[in-house]
mmCIF file of C-alpha atoms in Angstrom:
data_model
loop_
_atom_site.group_PDB
_atom_site.id
_atom_site.type_symbol
_atom_site.label_atom_id
_atom_site.label_comp_id
_atom_site.label_asym_id
_atom_site.label_seq_id
_atom_site.Cartn_x
_atom_site.Cartn_y
_atom_site.Cartn_z
ATOM 1 C CA MET A 1 113.336 129.214 139.082
ATOM 2 C CA LEU A 2 115.417 126.590 137.155
ATOM 3 C CA ALA A 3 118.865 127.638 136.419
ATOM 4 C CA VAL A 4 120.782 125.927 133.524
ATOM 5 C CA THR A 5 124.260 125.419 134.784
ATOM 6 C CA ASN A 6 125.729 123.837 131.747
ATOM 7 C CA VAL A 7 124.713 125.349 128.469
ATOM 8 C CA GLN A 8 125.737 122.084 126.495
ATOM 9 C CA GLN A 9 122.732 120.378 128.335
ATOM 10 C CA ALA A 10 120.372 122.932 126.658
ATOM 11 C CA ASN A 11 121.369 122.063 123.085
ATOM 12 C CA ALA A 12 119.966 119.527 120.952
ATOM 13 C CA LEU A 13 122.011 116.382 120.552
ATOM 14 C CA THR A 14 123.734 116.158 117.127
ATOM 15 C CA ALA A 15 123.612 113.075 114.995
ATOM 16 C CA GLY A 16 127.419 112.709 115.755
ATOM 17 C CA ASP A 17 126.410 112.760 119.475
ATOM 18 C CA VAL A 18 124.021 109.942 119.080
ATOM 19 C CA LEU A 19 126.473 107.854 116.900
ATOM 20 C CA ASN A 20 129.617 108.482 119.006
ATOM 21 C CA LYS A 21 128.694 109.267 122.474
ATOM 22 C CA MET A 22 125.933 106.609 123.065
ATOM 23 C CA ASP A 23 126.254 102.895 123.120
ATOM 24 C CA PRO A 24 123.876 101.089 120.653
ATOM 25 C CA LYS A 25 121.126 100.624 123.402
ATOM 26 C CA GLN A 26 121.180 104.297 124.309
ATOM 27 C CA ALA A 27 121.098 105.452 120.611
ATOM 28 C CA ILE A 28 118.194 103.356 119.744
ATOM 29 C CA GLY A 29 116.240 104.398 122.907
ATOM 30 C CA TYR A 30 116.964 108.075 121.881
ATOM 31 C CA MET A 31 115.690 107.537 118.352
ATOM 32 C CA ASP A 32 112.743 105.664 119.709
ATOM 33 C CA GLY A 33 111.983 108.764 121.649
ATOM 34 C CA ILE A 34 112.412 111.195 118.698
ATOM 35 C CA VAL A 35 109.861 108.901 116.816
ATOM 36 C CA GLU A 36 107.458 108.903 119.534
ATOM 37 C CA GLY A 37 107.553 112.734 119.649
ATOM 38 C CA LEU A 38 107.274 113.008 115.907
ATOM 39 C CA ALA A 39 104.373 110.660 115.741
ATOM 40 C CA PHE A 40 102.419 112.291 118.653
ATOM 41 C CA ALA A 41 103.043 115.733 117.116
ATOM 42 C CA ARG A 42 101.629 114.427 113.844
ATOM 43 C CA TRP A 43 98.653 113.124 115.438
ATOM 44 C CA ILE A 44 98.071 116.538 117.315
ATOM 45 C CA LYS A 45 98.430 118.223 113.860
ATOM 46 C CA ASP A 46 95.984 115.848 112.109
ATOM 47 C CA LYS A 47 93.673 114.876 114.792
ATOM 48 C CA PRO A 48 91.316 113.110 114.726
ATOM 49 C CA SER A 49 93.007 111.071 111.918
ATOM 50 C CA LYS A 50 95.652 108.774 112.906
ATOM 51 C CA VAL A 51 96.906 108.048 109.370
ATOM 52 C CA GLY A 52 100.073 110.201 109.712
ATOM 53 C CA MET A 53 100.957 108.808 113.006
ATOM 54 C CA LYS A 54 100.444 105.275 112.095
ATOM 55 C CA CYS A 55 102.684 105.893 109.031
ATOM 56 C CA ILE A 56 105.563 107.102 110.984
ATOM 57 C CA TYR A 57 105.156 104.129 113.513
ATOM 58 C CA ASP A 58 104.894 101.774 110.567
ATOM 59 C CA TRP A 59 107.845 103.072 108.860
ATOM 60 C CA TYR A 60 110.144 103.081 111.845
ATOM 61 C CA TYR A 61 109.284 99.804 113.294
ATOM 62 C CA SER A 62 108.721 97.933 109.961
ATOM 63 C CA ASP A 63 112.287 96.520 109.548
ATOM 64 C CA ALA A 64 114.494 97.616 112.318
ATOM 65 C CA GLU A 65 117.784 96.439 110.849
ATOM 66 C CA LYS A 66 117.096 98.353 107.390
ATOM 67 C CA ILE A 67 115.641 101.420 109.003
ATOM 68 C CA HIS A 68 118.325 101.841 111.590
ATOM 69 C CA GLY A 69 121.037 101.278 108.836
ATOM 70 C CA ARG A 70 119.423 104.074 106.817
ATOM 71 C CA ILE A 71 119.135 106.273 109.849
ATOM 72 C CA THR A 72 122.898 105.493 110.563
ATOM 73 C CA THR A 73 124.018 106.315 106.964
ATOM 74 C CA TRP A 74 121.914 109.697 107.278
ATOM 75 C CA PHE A 75 123.315 110.634 110.604
ATOM 76 C CA ASN A 76 126.857 109.940 109.430
ATOM 77 C CA ARG A 77 126.299 112.013 106.308
ATOM 78 C CA HIS A 78 125.026 115.054 108.534
ATOM 79 C CA SER A 79 126.778 114.428 111.812
ATOM 80 C CA ASP A 80 126.679 118.085 112.786
ATOM 81 C CA LYS A 81 122.887 118.460 112.636
ATOM 82 C CA PRO A 82 120.422 117.910 115.230
ATOM 83 C CA ALA A 83 119.243 114.276 115.499
ATOM 84 C CA GLY A 84 115.654 115.170 115.784
ATOM 85 C CA ALA A 85 115.574 117.468 112.666
ATOM 86 C CA LEU A 86 117.268 114.659 110.943
ATOM 87 C CA MET A 87 114.673 112.108 111.951
ATOM 88 C CA TYR A 88 111.885 114.586 110.954
ATOM 89 C CA VAL A 89 113.338 114.746 107.437
ATOM 90 C CA LEU A 90 113.229 110.944 107.114
ATOM 91 C CA THR A 91 109.551 110.637 108.381
ATOM 92 C CA LYS A 92 108.466 113.593 106.251
ATOM 93 C CA LYS A 93 110.037 111.882 103.257
ATOM 94 C CA GLU A 94 108.091 108.725 104.062
ATOM 95 C CA CYS A 95 104.875 110.065 105.476
ATOM 96 C CA GLY A 96 104.508 113.588 104.318
ATOM 97 C CA GLU A 97 103.770 116.492 106.590
#
């Protein structure tokens, strides 16, 4: 049986955690992981269609500087919210549900 010894480890990272506790390389890697999860979940939901998944990937990887700037602004505005939830809002706005 797995015991959680640190409750903080079980909590989702907030946008503020990503911006303030990670170096840029770690933050990008973390956001890449969120996007991968969102895209895969979208594919599972829409399967066999890959349109939604492709939209998420195309949006995120289309113009890294512009998109990461937008994400940083969004994260700064909502620094107390879970990073994954904030990324979901952005992908939903771009690609629907």
